């Protein structure tokens, strides 16, 4: 009887341990690249299209010193052991330098160190800057079955610390590589500078904030250059397309480019974002003018903070007059 009870207790302990271990294993994160069984290497052309136009983003659109433009693209192909940047997490020193100043040296060093320590990086790629808000740039990248993820950043110029990019996009689908993928891009705040507008002076965020997506209502402040409270969602400010290069296309120019001969401007259907007029508060009333013992008039004024655009609400009257009794009459 004692032996039977001992065997029962032993089985119960083993079963409890097994359930605990299995429960812990099921709670572990599964790497996105752990089940890629596609051919070992694949090459892609990556085409970045800027859609930052004055029609789509009329508020405080930078026209000079400097005009709206895009920095060079810096990207990496990697495994799930590496992360260039993540929404709601703190930006690294390298991402901070790139988002604020367009300097890539620290970020490249971080990538190289990650590749050397844990073999999480397969390759780095870059594409030239775009000298206007709308235009295209392109390059090629190579992914590996153990490194099928793509991440990149492109700085919005001018801006305090704003950028667009992709975080860990998996180009592998089980036993094959995706033929083509397009992603709309929206602005992000690196959380390292506290400016609200494109041309804000450098003012460090202390303590540093996390990377957050900028929307038409967040930050919820009228001074924010992307603040469009009447919109439900911002138009895409950029788009990226990755196209798998077939082996017989190696060495040929990237497909699907749409660069005109004399300009980098892209002729594309863009949404016209309406922008309502914004005016200041009224000034105080001026002196009462008129003849003594008769009703006079006084005036107050306001001025335009933001001109309307794309059939937005027009500006109201900028001065207002009311009756008064003249003072200090002789």
PDB file of C-alpha atoms in Angstrom:
ATOM      1  CA  UNK A   1       0.000   0.000   0.000  1.00  0.00           C
ATOM      2  CA  UNK A   2       2.870   2.382   0.876  1.00  0.00           C
ATOM      3  CA  UNK A   3       4.568   1.629  -2.473  1.00  0.00           C
ATOM      4  CA  UNK A   4       1.326   2.387  -4.304  1.00  0.00           C
ATOM      5  CA  UNK A   5       0.948   5.714  -2.504  1.00  0.00           C
ATOM      6  CA  UNK A   6       4.582   6.614  -3.279  1.00  0.00           C
ATOM      7  CA  UNK A   7       4.122   5.841  -6.970  1.00  0.00           C
ATOM      8  CA  UNK A   8       0.944   7.946  -7.011  1.00  0.00           C
ATOM      9  CA  UNK A   9       2.667  10.916  -5.401  1.00  0.00           C
ATOM     10  CA  UNK A  10       5.655  10.614  -7.736  1.00  0.00           C
ATOM     11  CA  UNK A  11       3.417  10.626 -10.795  1.00  0.00           C
ATOM     12  CA  UNK A  12       1.520  13.647  -9.467  1.00  0.00           C
ATOM     13  CA  UNK A  13       4.755  15.605  -8.946  1.00  0.00           C
ATOM     14  CA  UNK A  14       6.045  14.698 -12.407  1.00  0.00           C
ATOM     15  CA  UNK A  15       2.708  15.684 -13.983  1.00  0.00           C
ATOM     16  CA  UNK A  16       2.735  19.032 -12.148  1.00  0.00           C
ATOM     17  CA  UNK A  17       6.278  19.754 -13.314  1.00  0.00           C
ATOM     18  CA  UNK A  18       5.374  18.788 -16.900  1.00  0.00           C
ATOM     19  CA  UNK A  19       2.346  21.090 -16.961  1.00  0.00           C
ATOM     20  CA  UNK A  20       4.437  23.933 -15.526  1.00  0.00           C
ATOM     21  CA  UNK A  21       7.211  23.497 -18.106  1.00  0.00           C
ATOM     22  CA  UNK A  22       4.765  23.244 -21.004  1.00  0.00           C
ATOM     23  CA  UNK A  23       2.893  26.305 -19.778  1.00  0.00           C
ATOM     24  CA  UNK A  24       6.130  28.295 -19.579  1.00  0.00           C
ATOM     25  CA  UNK A  25       7.216  27.145 -23.038  1.00  0.00           C
ATOM     26  CA  UNK A  26       3.888  28.165 -24.556  1.00  0.00           C
ATOM     27  CA  UNK A  27       4.299  31.654 -23.105  1.00  0.00           C
ATOM     28  CA  UNK A  28       7.710  32.203 -24.719  1.00  0.00           C
ATOM     29  CA  UNK A  29       7.738  34.488 -27.787  1.00  0.00           C
ATOM     30  CA  UNK A  30       7.984  32.691 -31.102  1.00  0.00           C
ATOM     31  CA  UNK A  31      10.462  34.307 -33.462  1.00  0.00           C
ATOM     32  CA  UNK A  32       8.943  35.518 -36.745  1.00  0.00           C
ATOM     33  CA  UNK A  33      11.853  34.054 -38.706  1.00  0.00           C
ATOM     34  CA  UNK A  34      11.970  30.625 -36.977  1.00  0.00           C
ATOM     35  CA  UNK A  35       9.910  28.771 -39.579  1.00  0.00           C
ATOM     36  CA  UNK A  36      11.343  30.173 -42.806  1.00  0.00           C
ATOM     37  CA  UNK A  37      12.106  27.238 -45.093  1.00  0.00           C
ATOM     38  CA  UNK A  38      12.446  29.203 -48.323  1.00  0.00           C
ATOM     39  CA  UNK A  39      15.607  29.067 -50.419  1.00  0.00           C
ATOM     40  CA  UNK A  40      18.570  30.411 -48.485  1.00  0.00           C
ATOM     41  CA  UNK A  41      18.980  33.803 -50.193  1.00  0.00           C
ATOM     42  CA  UNK A  42      16.692  36.236 -51.981  1.00  0.00           C
ATOM     43  CA  UNK A  43      17.261  39.699 -53.428  1.00  0.00           C
ATOM     44  CA  UNK A  44      14.770  42.563 -53.536  1.00  0.00           C
ATOM     45  CA  UNK A  45      14.597  45.996 -55.025  1.00  0.00           C
ATOM     46  CA  UNK A  46      13.245  48.469 -52.476  1.00  0.00           C
ATOM     47  CA  UNK A  47      11.591  51.638 -53.767  1.00  0.00           C
ATOM     48  CA  UNK A  48      10.777  54.474 -51.379  1.00  0.00           C
ATOM     49  CA  UNK A  49       8.194  57.011 -52.600  1.00  0.00           C
ATOM     50  CA  UNK A  50       7.767  60.319 -50.787  1.00  0.00           C
ATOM     51  CA  UNK A  51       4.181  61.616 -50.778  1.00  0.00           C
ATOM     52  CA  UNK A  52       4.789  64.670 -48.600  1.00  0.00           C
ATOM     53  CA  UNK A  53       3.069  67.276 -50.773  1.00  0.00           C
ATOM     54  CA  UNK A  54       1.639  70.675 -49.890  1.00  0.00           C
ATOM     55  CA  UNK A  55      -1.761  69.471 -51.081  1.00  0.00           C
ATOM     56  CA  UNK A  56      -1.850  66.484 -48.742  1.00  0.00           C
ATOM     57  CA  UNK A  57      -0.124  68.272 -45.835  1.00  0.00           C
ATOM     58  CA  UNK A  58      -0.819  72.011 -46.208  1.00  0.00           C
ATOM     59  CA  UNK A  59      -0.267  73.006 -42.570  1.00  0.00           C
ATOM     60  CA  UNK A  60       3.098  74.766 -42.095  1.00  0.00           C
ATOM     61  CA  UNK A  61       4.420  72.974 -45.192  1.00  0.00           C
ATOM     62  CA  UNK A  62       8.165  73.791 -45.427  1.00  0.00           C
ATOM     63  CA  UNK A  63       8.854  75.756 -48.602  1.00  0.00           C
ATOM     64  CA  UNK A  64      12.373  77.005 -47.847  1.00  0.00           C
ATOM     65  CA  UNK A  65      15.256  76.978 -45.316  1.00  0.00           C
ATOM     66  CA  UNK A  66      15.126  74.022 -45.934  1.00  0.00           C
ATOM     67  CA  UNK A  67      12.195  72.928 -48.099  1.00  0.00           C
ATOM     68  CA  UNK A  68      10.407  69.634 -47.489  1.00  0.00           C
ATOM     69  CA  UNK A  69      12.687  66.699 -48.287  1.00  0.00           C
ATOM     70  CA  UNK A  70      13.807  63.221 -47.198  1.00  0.00           C
ATOM     71  CA  UNK A  71      17.110  62.024 -45.810  1.00  0.00           C
ATOM     72  CA  UNK A  72      18.906  58.989 -47.162  1.00  0.00           C
ATOM     73  CA  UNK A  73      17.452  55.608 -46.222  1.00  0.00           C
ATOM     74  CA  UNK A  74      19.378  53.394 -43.800  1.00  0.00           C
ATOM     75  CA  UNK A  75      18.180  49.834 -43.422  1.00  0.00           C
ATOM     76  CA  UNK A  76      19.155  46.363 -42.313  1.00  0.00           C
ATOM     77  CA  UNK A  77      18.125  42.751 -42.944  1.00  0.00           C
ATOM     78  CA  UNK A  78      18.164  40.754 -39.744  1.00  0.00           C
ATOM     79  CA  UNK A  79      16.738  38.058 -37.487  1.00  0.00           C
ATOM     80  CA  UNK A  80      14.313  38.575 -34.608  1.00  0.00           C
ATOM     81  CA  UNK A  81      17.284  38.867 -32.224  1.00  0.00           C
ATOM     82  CA  UNK A  82      17.903  42.413 -33.471  1.00  0.00           C
ATOM     83  CA  UNK A  83      15.643  45.468 -33.451  1.00  0.00           C
ATOM     84  CA  UNK A  84      16.529  48.793 -35.076  1.00  0.00           C
ATOM     85  CA  UNK A  85      13.541  50.591 -33.521  1.00  0.00           C
ATOM     86  CA  UNK A  86      10.147  49.750 -32.077  1.00  0.00           C
ATOM     87  CA  UNK A  87       6.977  51.696 -31.455  1.00  0.00           C
ATOM     88  CA  UNK A  88       6.410  52.431 -27.749  1.00  0.00           C
ATOM     89  CA  UNK A  89      10.032  51.615 -26.889  1.00  0.00           C
ATOM     90  CA  UNK A  90      12.973  53.958 -26.352  1.00  0.00           C
ATOM     91  CA  UNK A  91      15.046  54.900 -29.403  1.00  0.00           C
ATOM     92  CA  UNK A  92      18.733  53.995 -29.292  1.00  0.00           C
ATOM     93  CA  UNK A  93      21.432  56.652 -29.437  1.00  0.00           C
ATOM     94  CA  UNK A  94      21.935  55.793 -33.097  1.00  0.00           C
ATOM     95  CA  UNK A  95      18.266  56.233 -34.006  1.00  0.00           C
ATOM     96  CA  UNK A  96      18.218  59.496 -32.019  1.00  0.00           C
ATOM     97  CA  UNK A  97      21.173  60.918 -33.966  1.00  0.00           C
ATOM     98  CA  UNK A  98      19.641  59.827 -37.265  1.00  0.00           C
ATOM     99  CA  UNK A  99      16.133  61.148 -36.504  1.00  0.00           C
ATOM    100  CA  UNK A 100      17.390  64.494 -35.181  1.00  0.00           C
ATOM    101  CA  UNK A 101      20.383  65.233 -37.408  1.00  0.00           C
ATOM    102  CA  UNK A 102      20.504  62.603 -40.142  1.00  0.00           C
ATOM    103  CA  UNK A 103      23.834  61.310 -38.822  1.00  0.00           C
ATOM    104  CA  UNK A 104      24.199  57.573 -39.427  1.00  0.00           C
ATOM    105  CA  UNK A 105      27.573  56.682 -37.876  1.00  0.00           C
ATOM    106  CA  UNK A 106      26.343  55.683 -34.402  1.00  0.00           C
ATOM    107  CA  UNK A 107      23.412  53.712 -35.830  1.00  0.00           C
ATOM    108  CA  UNK A 108      25.693  51.833 -38.233  1.00  0.00           C
ATOM    109  CA  UNK A 109      28.042  51.008 -35.351  1.00  0.00           C
ATOM    110  CA  UNK A 110      25.111  49.644 -33.331  1.00  0.00           C
ATOM    111  CA  UNK A 111      24.086  47.452 -36.278  1.00  0.00           C
ATOM    112  CA  UNK A 112      27.622  46.151 -36.801  1.00  0.00           C
ATOM    113  CA  UNK A 113      28.056  45.365 -33.098  1.00  0.00           C
ATOM    114  CA  UNK A 114      24.773  43.435 -33.037  1.00  0.00           C
ATOM    115  CA  UNK A 115      25.902  41.437 -36.071  1.00  0.00           C
ATOM    116  CA  UNK A 116      29.248  40.588 -34.482  1.00  0.00           C
ATOM    117  CA  UNK A 117      27.901  39.632 -31.043  1.00  0.00           C
ATOM    118  CA  UNK A 118      24.850  37.515 -31.825  1.00  0.00           C
ATOM    119  CA  UNK A 119      25.008  37.091 -35.621  1.00  0.00           C
ATOM    120  CA  UNK A 120      21.599  38.730 -35.902  1.00  0.00           C
ATOM    121  CA  UNK A 121      22.353  40.952 -38.903  1.00  0.00           C
ATOM    122  CA  UNK A 122      22.741  39.778 -42.476  1.00  0.00           C
ATOM    123  CA  UNK A 123      23.339  43.061 -44.292  1.00  0.00           C
ATOM    124  CA  UNK A 124      23.036  46.850 -44.315  1.00  0.00           C
ATOM    125  CA  UNK A 125      21.511  48.800 -47.217  1.00  0.00           C
ATOM    126  CA  UNK A 126      21.078  52.482 -48.017  1.00  0.00           C
ATOM    127  CA  UNK A 127      19.396  54.632 -50.661  1.00  0.00           C
ATOM    128  CA  UNK A 128      20.065  58.267 -51.676  1.00  0.00           C
ATOM    129  CA  UNK A 129      18.206  61.214 -50.178  1.00  0.00           C
ATOM    130  CA  UNK A 130      15.285  62.905 -51.965  1.00  0.00           C
ATOM    131  CA  UNK A 131      15.571  66.683 -52.341  1.00  0.00           C
ATOM    132  CA  UNK A 132      11.804  67.300 -52.296  1.00  0.00           C
ATOM    133  CA  UNK A 133       8.779  66.052 -50.373  1.00  0.00           C
ATOM    134  CA  UNK A 134       7.594  63.971 -53.331  1.00  0.00           C
ATOM    135  CA  UNK A 135       9.942  61.701 -55.238  1.00  0.00           C
ATOM    136  CA  UNK A 136      11.514  58.274 -55.343  1.00  0.00           C
ATOM    137  CA  UNK A 137      14.734  56.608 -54.341  1.00  0.00           C
ATOM    138  CA  UNK A 138      15.717  52.957 -54.546  1.00  0.00           C
ATOM    139  CA  UNK A 139      18.342  50.352 -53.813  1.00  0.00           C
ATOM    140  CA  UNK A 140      18.664  46.575 -53.459  1.00  0.00           C
ATOM    141  CA  UNK A 141      18.767  44.366 -50.389  1.00  0.00           C
ATOM    142  CA  UNK A 142      19.449  40.713 -49.671  1.00  0.00           C
ATOM    143  CA  UNK A 143      17.618  38.567 -47.137  1.00  0.00           C
ATOM    144  CA  UNK A 144      18.585  35.174 -45.744  1.00  0.00           C
ATOM    145  CA  UNK A 145      16.350  32.357 -44.517  1.00  0.00           C
ATOM    146  CA  UNK A 146      17.746  32.932 -41.028  1.00  0.00           C
ATOM    147  CA  UNK A 147      17.555  36.736 -41.477  1.00  0.00           C
ATOM    148  CA  UNK A 148      14.269  37.396 -43.330  1.00  0.00           C
ATOM    149  CA  UNK A 149      13.285  40.623 -41.522  1.00  0.00           C
ATOM    150  CA  UNK A 150      13.676  44.139 -42.953  1.00  0.00           C
ATOM    151  CA  UNK A 151      13.892  47.382 -40.966  1.00  0.00           C
ATOM    152  CA  UNK A 152      14.786  50.901 -42.078  1.00  0.00           C
ATOM    153  CA  UNK A 153      14.478  54.582 -41.184  1.00  0.00           C
ATOM    154  CA  UNK A 154      14.187  57.737 -43.287  1.00  0.00           C
ATOM    155  CA  UNK A 155      14.313  61.130 -41.594  1.00  0.00           C
ATOM    156  CA  UNK A 156      11.658  63.793 -42.310  1.00  0.00           C
ATOM    157  CA  UNK A 157      13.532  67.015 -43.179  1.00  0.00           C
ATOM    158  CA  UNK A 158      13.022  69.519 -41.611  1.00  0.00           C
ATOM    159  CA  UNK A 159      11.709  68.196 -38.308  1.00  0.00           C
ATOM    160  CA  UNK A 160      12.689  67.957 -34.639  1.00  0.00           C
ATOM    161  CA  UNK A 161      13.105  64.130 -34.516  1.00  0.00           C
ATOM    162  CA  UNK A 162      10.486  62.767 -36.898  1.00  0.00           C
ATOM    163  CA  UNK A 163      10.964  59.850 -39.264  1.00  0.00           C
ATOM    164  CA  UNK A 164       9.221  57.125 -41.233  1.00  0.00           C
ATOM    165  CA  UNK A 165      10.253  53.520 -41.450  1.00  0.00           C
ATOM    166  CA  UNK A 166       9.518  49.841 -41.067  1.00  0.00           C
ATOM    167  CA  UNK A 167      10.175  47.657 -38.049  1.00  0.00           C
ATOM    168  CA  UNK A 168      10.931  43.965 -38.694  1.00  0.00           C
ATOM    169  CA  UNK A 169       8.859  43.248 -41.809  1.00  0.00           C
ATOM    170  CA  UNK A 170       9.091  39.516 -42.575  1.00  0.00           C
ATOM    171  CA  UNK A 171       9.547  38.814 -46.290  1.00  0.00           C
ATOM    172  CA  UNK A 172       9.403  35.037 -45.825  1.00  0.00           C
ATOM    173  CA  UNK A 173       6.118  33.141 -45.932  1.00  0.00           C
ATOM    174  CA  UNK A 174       6.847  29.579 -44.839  1.00  0.00           C
ATOM    175  CA  UNK A 175       8.564  27.876 -47.765  1.00  0.00           C
ATOM    176  CA  UNK A 176       8.707  30.858 -50.142  1.00  0.00           C
ATOM    177  CA  UNK A 177       9.663  34.512 -50.359  1.00  0.00           C
ATOM    178  CA  UNK A 178       7.013  37.163 -50.979  1.00  0.00           C
ATOM    179  CA  UNK A 179       7.031  38.370 -54.591  1.00  0.00           C
ATOM    180  CA  UNK A 180       6.018  41.955 -53.813  1.00  0.00           C
ATOM    181  CA  UNK A 181       4.869  43.955 -50.808  1.00  0.00           C
ATOM    182  CA  UNK A 182       3.856  47.620 -50.448  1.00  0.00           C
ATOM    183  CA  UNK A 183       3.452  49.452 -47.143  1.00  0.00           C
ATOM    184  CA  UNK A 184       2.018  52.921 -46.505  1.00  0.00           C
ATOM    185  CA  UNK A 185       4.207  54.925 -44.144  1.00  0.00           C
ATOM    186  CA  UNK A 186       3.174  57.421 -41.469  1.00  0.00           C
ATOM    187  CA  UNK A 187       5.284  59.778 -39.338  1.00  0.00           C
ATOM    188  CA  UNK A 188       6.873  58.753 -36.040  1.00  0.00           C
ATOM    189  CA  UNK A 189       8.337  60.825 -33.230  1.00  0.00           C
ATOM    190  CA  UNK A 190      11.615  59.429 -31.870  1.00  0.00           C
ATOM    191  CA  UNK A 191      10.833  60.799 -28.412  1.00  0.00           C
ATOM    192  CA  UNK A 192      14.128  62.672 -28.072  1.00  0.00           C
ATOM    193  CA  UNK A 193      13.157  66.230 -29.057  1.00  0.00           C
ATOM    194  CA  UNK A 194      10.173  68.252 -27.849  1.00  0.00           C
ATOM    195  CA  UNK A 195       9.445  70.368 -30.944  1.00  0.00           C
ATOM    196  CA  UNK A 196       5.873  70.614 -32.277  1.00  0.00           C
ATOM    197  CA  UNK A 197       6.572  72.042 -35.742  1.00  0.00           C
ATOM    198  CA  UNK A 198       8.777  71.210 -38.701  1.00  0.00           C
ATOM    199  CA  UNK A 199      11.058  74.170 -37.978  1.00  0.00           C
ATOM    200  CA  UNK A 200      11.114  73.924 -34.159  1.00  0.00           C
ATOM    201  CA  UNK A 201      14.502  74.665 -32.538  1.00  0.00           C
ATOM    202  CA  UNK A 202      16.381  71.819 -30.878  1.00  0.00           C
ATOM    203  CA  UNK A 203      14.930  71.247 -27.399  1.00  0.00           C
ATOM    204  CA  UNK A 204      15.820  67.864 -25.874  1.00  0.00           C
ATOM    205  CA  UNK A 205      13.063  65.775 -24.289  1.00  0.00           C
ATOM    206  CA  UNK A 206      14.138  65.095 -20.699  1.00  0.00           C
ATOM    207  CA  UNK A 207      13.519  62.416 -19.669  1.00  0.00           C
ATOM    208  CA  UNK A 208      13.494  60.727 -23.048  1.00  0.00           C
ATOM    209  CA  UNK A 209      10.102  59.497 -24.280  1.00  0.00           C
ATOM    210  CA  UNK A 210       9.328  56.367 -26.283  1.00  0.00           C
ATOM    211  CA  UNK A 211       8.872  56.211 -30.056  1.00  0.00           C
ATOM    212  CA  UNK A 212       5.274  57.178 -30.855  1.00  0.00           C
ATOM    213  CA  UNK A 213       3.233  57.442 -34.039  1.00  0.00           C
ATOM    214  CA  UNK A 214       2.169  60.971 -34.968  1.00  0.00           C
ATOM    215  CA  UNK A 215      -1.503  61.146 -35.958  1.00  0.00           C
ATOM    216  CA  UNK A 216      -3.946  63.835 -37.039  1.00  0.00           C
ATOM    217  CA  UNK A 217      -4.967  64.267 -33.393  1.00  0.00           C
ATOM    218  CA  UNK A 218      -1.849  63.311 -31.444  1.00  0.00           C
ATOM    219  CA  UNK A 219      -0.026  65.248 -30.120  1.00  0.00           C
ATOM    220  CA  UNK A 220      -3.305  67.030 -29.407  1.00  0.00           C
ATOM    221  CA  UNK A 221      -1.991  70.555 -29.789  1.00  0.00           C
ATOM    222  CA  UNK A 222      -2.966  73.119 -32.462  1.00  0.00           C
ATOM    223  CA  UNK A 223       0.694  74.004 -32.973  1.00  0.00           C
ATOM    224  CA  UNK A 224       1.514  70.461 -34.106  1.00  0.00           C
ATOM    225  CA  UNK A 225       2.380  70.482 -37.817  1.00  0.00           C
ATOM    226  CA  UNK A 226       0.382  67.265 -38.376  1.00  0.00           C
ATOM    227  CA  UNK A 227      -2.656  68.394 -36.359  1.00  0.00           C
ATOM    228  CA  UNK A 228      -5.742  67.992 -38.590  1.00  0.00           C
ATOM    229  CA  UNK A 229      -8.640  67.427 -36.133  1.00  0.00           C
ATOM    230  CA  UNK A 230     -11.245  67.063 -38.894  1.00  0.00           C
ATOM    231  CA  UNK A 231      -9.476  64.041 -40.389  1.00  0.00           C
ATOM    232  CA  UNK A 232      -9.952  60.490 -39.115  1.00  0.00           C
ATOM    233  CA  UNK A 233      -6.490  59.452 -40.281  1.00  0.00           C
ATOM    234  CA  UNK A 234      -3.524  61.195 -41.894  1.00  0.00           C
ATOM    235  CA  UNK A 235      -2.851  60.491 -45.562  1.00  0.00           C
ATOM    236  CA  UNK A 236       0.238  58.295 -46.046  1.00  0.00           C
ATOM    237  CA  UNK A 237       3.277  60.584 -46.065  1.00  0.00           C
ATOM    238  CA  UNK A 238       5.322  57.964 -47.938  1.00  0.00           C
ATOM    239  CA  UNK A 239       5.180  54.439 -49.303  1.00  0.00           C
ATOM    240  CA  UNK A 240       7.720  51.647 -49.674  1.00  0.00           C
ATOM    241  CA  UNK A 241       7.551  48.797 -52.187  1.00  0.00           C
ATOM    242  CA  UNK A 242       9.779  45.717 -52.170  1.00  0.00           C
ATOM    243  CA  UNK A 243       9.893  43.546 -55.281  1.00  0.00           C
ATOM    244  CA  UNK A 244      11.680  40.190 -55.418  1.00  0.00           C
ATOM    245  CA  UNK A 245      14.325  40.148 -58.126  1.00  0.00           C
ATOM    246  CA  UNK A 246      14.286  37.032 -60.270  1.00  0.00           C
ATOM    247  CA  UNK A 247      17.609  35.377 -60.956  1.00  0.00           C
ATOM    248  CA  UNK A 248      17.503  36.363 -64.625  1.00  0.00           C
ATOM    249  CA  UNK A 249      17.048  40.017 -63.571  1.00  0.00           C
ATOM    250  CA  UNK A 250      20.238  40.241 -61.497  1.00  0.00           C
ATOM    251  CA  UNK A 251      22.190  43.370 -62.412  1.00  0.00           C
ATOM    252  CA  UNK A 252      19.242  45.054 -64.140  1.00  0.00           C
ATOM    253  CA  UNK A 253      17.747  48.355 -62.899  1.00  0.00           C
ATOM    254  CA  UNK A 254      15.101  47.986 -60.155  1.00  0.00           C
ATOM    255  CA  UNK A 255      11.600  47.497 -61.597  1.00  0.00           C
ATOM    256  CA  UNK A 256       8.576  49.782 -61.210  1.00  0.00           C
ATOM    257  CA  UNK A 257      10.530  53.003 -60.929  1.00  0.00           C
ATOM    258  CA  UNK A 258       8.587  56.057 -62.050  1.00  0.00           C
ATOM    259  CA  UNK A 259      11.246  58.777 -62.135  1.00  0.00           C
ATOM    260  CA  UNK A 260      10.637  61.485 -64.764  1.00  0.00           C
ATOM    261  CA  UNK A 261      13.602  62.515 -66.885  1.00  0.00           C
ATOM    262  CA  UNK A 262      14.064  66.077 -65.586  1.00  0.00           C
ATOM    263  CA  UNK A 263      12.572  66.007 -62.124  1.00  0.00           C
ATOM    264  CA  UNK A 264      12.186  63.891 -59.051  1.00  0.00           C
ATOM    265  CA  UNK A 265       8.540  64.886 -58.657  1.00  0.00           C
ATOM    266  CA  UNK A 266       6.023  62.073 -58.820  1.00  0.00           C
ATOM    267  CA  UNK A 267       2.738  62.635 -60.594  1.00  0.00           C
ATOM    268  CA  UNK A 268       0.354  60.709 -58.362  1.00  0.00           C
ATOM    269  CA  UNK A 269      -3.195  60.929 -57.135  1.00  0.00           C
ATOM    270  CA  UNK A 270      -2.973  62.713 -53.804  1.00  0.00           C
ATOM    271  CA  UNK A 271      -5.668  63.467 -51.292  1.00  0.00           C
ATOM    272  CA  UNK A 272      -6.475  67.145 -50.828  1.00  0.00           C
ATOM    273  CA  UNK A 273      -6.493  67.764 -47.103  1.00  0.00           C
ATOM    274  CA  UNK A 274      -8.752  70.740 -46.264  1.00  0.00           C
ATOM    275  CA  UNK A 275      -7.167  73.263 -43.932  1.00  0.00           C
ATOM    276  CA  UNK A 276      -9.397  75.730 -42.109  1.00  0.00           C
ATOM    277  CA  UNK A 277      -8.299  79.292 -41.469  1.00  0.00           C
ATOM    278  CA  UNK A 278      -6.932  79.960 -37.994  1.00  0.00           C
ATOM    279  CA  UNK A 279      -7.036  83.436 -36.435  1.00  0.00           C
ATOM    280  CA  UNK A 280      -5.699  84.957 -33.239  1.00  0.00           C
ATOM    281  CA  UNK A 281      -7.717  86.078 -30.241  1.00  0.00           C
ATOM    282  CA  UNK A 282      -9.325  89.532 -30.406  1.00  0.00           C
ATOM    283  CA  UNK A 283      -7.217  92.457 -29.313  1.00  0.00           C
ATOM    284  CA  UNK A 284      -8.543  94.790 -26.620  1.00  0.00           C
ATOM    285  CA  UNK A 285     -10.989  97.494 -27.732  1.00  0.00           C
ATOM    286  CA  UNK A 286      -9.433 100.681 -29.061  1.00  0.00           C
ATOM    287  CA  UNK A 287     -10.266 104.239 -28.037  1.00  0.00           C
ATOM    288  CA  UNK A 288     -13.803 105.466 -28.548  1.00  0.00           C
ATOM    289  CA  UNK A 289     -13.884 107.877 -31.438  1.00  0.00           C
ATOM    290  CA  UNK A 290     -16.681 110.304 -32.199  1.00  0.00           C
ATOM    291  CA  UNK A 291     -18.293 113.651 -31.438  1.00  0.00           C
ATOM    292  CA  UNK A 292     -19.007 114.509 -27.796  1.00  0.00           C
ATOM    293  CA  UNK A 293     -22.502 113.776 -26.553  1.00  0.00           C
ATOM    294  CA  UNK A 294     -23.116 111.493 -29.525  1.00  0.00           C
ATOM    295  CA  UNK A 295     -22.613 107.752 -29.969  1.00  0.00           C
ATOM    296  CA  UNK A 296     -19.098 106.980 -31.150  1.00  0.00           C
ATOM    297  CA  UNK A 297     -17.358 103.795 -32.309  1.00  0.00           C
ATOM    298  CA  UNK A 298     -14.470 101.638 -31.130  1.00  0.00           C
ATOM    299  CA  UNK A 299     -12.675  98.831 -32.938  1.00  0.00           C
ATOM    300  CA  UNK A 300     -10.856  95.633 -32.038  1.00  0.00           C
ATOM    301  CA  UNK A 301      -8.819  93.454 -34.430  1.00  0.00           C
ATOM    302  CA  UNK A 302      -7.313  90.011 -34.847  1.00  0.00           C
ATOM    303  CA  UNK A 303      -4.870  88.539 -37.357  1.00  0.00           C
ATOM    304  CA  UNK A 304      -4.497  85.380 -39.435  1.00  0.00           C
ATOM    305  CA  UNK A 305      -2.418  82.587 -37.906  1.00  0.00           C
ATOM    306  CA  UNK A 306      -2.940  80.097 -40.732  1.00  0.00           C
ATOM    307  CA  UNK A 307      -4.249  80.672 -44.243  1.00  0.00           C
ATOM    308  CA  UNK A 308      -6.934  78.217 -45.453  1.00  0.00           C
ATOM    309  CA  UNK A 309      -6.139  75.661 -48.136  1.00  0.00           C
ATOM    310  CA  UNK A 310      -7.916  73.049 -50.280  1.00  0.00           C
ATOM    311  CA  UNK A 311     -11.415  74.486 -49.757  1.00  0.00           C
ATOM    312  CA  UNK A 312     -11.009  74.753 -46.012  1.00  0.00           C
ATOM    313  CA  UNK A 313     -13.113  77.161 -43.982  1.00  0.00           C
ATOM    314  CA  UNK A 314     -12.304  80.760 -45.063  1.00  0.00           C
ATOM    315  CA  UNK A 315     -11.064  83.393 -42.666  1.00  0.00           C
ATOM    316  CA  UNK A 316     -13.679  85.398 -40.707  1.00  0.00           C
ATOM    317  CA  UNK A 317     -13.667  89.194 -40.397  1.00  0.00           C
ATOM    318  CA  UNK A 318     -10.474  90.481 -38.869  1.00  0.00           C
ATOM    319  CA  UNK A 319     -11.956  93.619 -37.288  1.00  0.00           C
ATOM    320  CA  UNK A 320     -15.094  94.327 -35.303  1.00  0.00           C
ATOM    321  CA  UNK A 321     -16.816  97.652 -34.502  1.00  0.00           C
ATOM    322  CA  UNK A 322     -19.212  98.585 -31.720  1.00  0.00           C
ATOM    323  CA  UNK A 323     -20.912 101.724 -30.374  1.00  0.00           C
ATOM    324  CA  UNK A 324     -19.545 103.662 -27.404  1.00  0.00           C
ATOM    325  CA  UNK A 325     -19.703 107.005 -25.628  1.00  0.00           C
ATOM    326  CA  UNK A 326     -16.680 109.215 -26.247  1.00  0.00           C
ATOM    327  CA  UNK A 327     -14.760 110.100 -23.096  1.00  0.00           C
ATOM    328  CA  UNK A 328     -12.803 113.211 -22.025  1.00  0.00           C
ATOM    329  CA  UNK A 329     -14.971 115.450 -24.142  1.00  0.00           C
ATOM    330  CA  UNK A 330     -14.410 119.226 -23.967  1.00  0.00           C
TER     331      UNK A 330
END
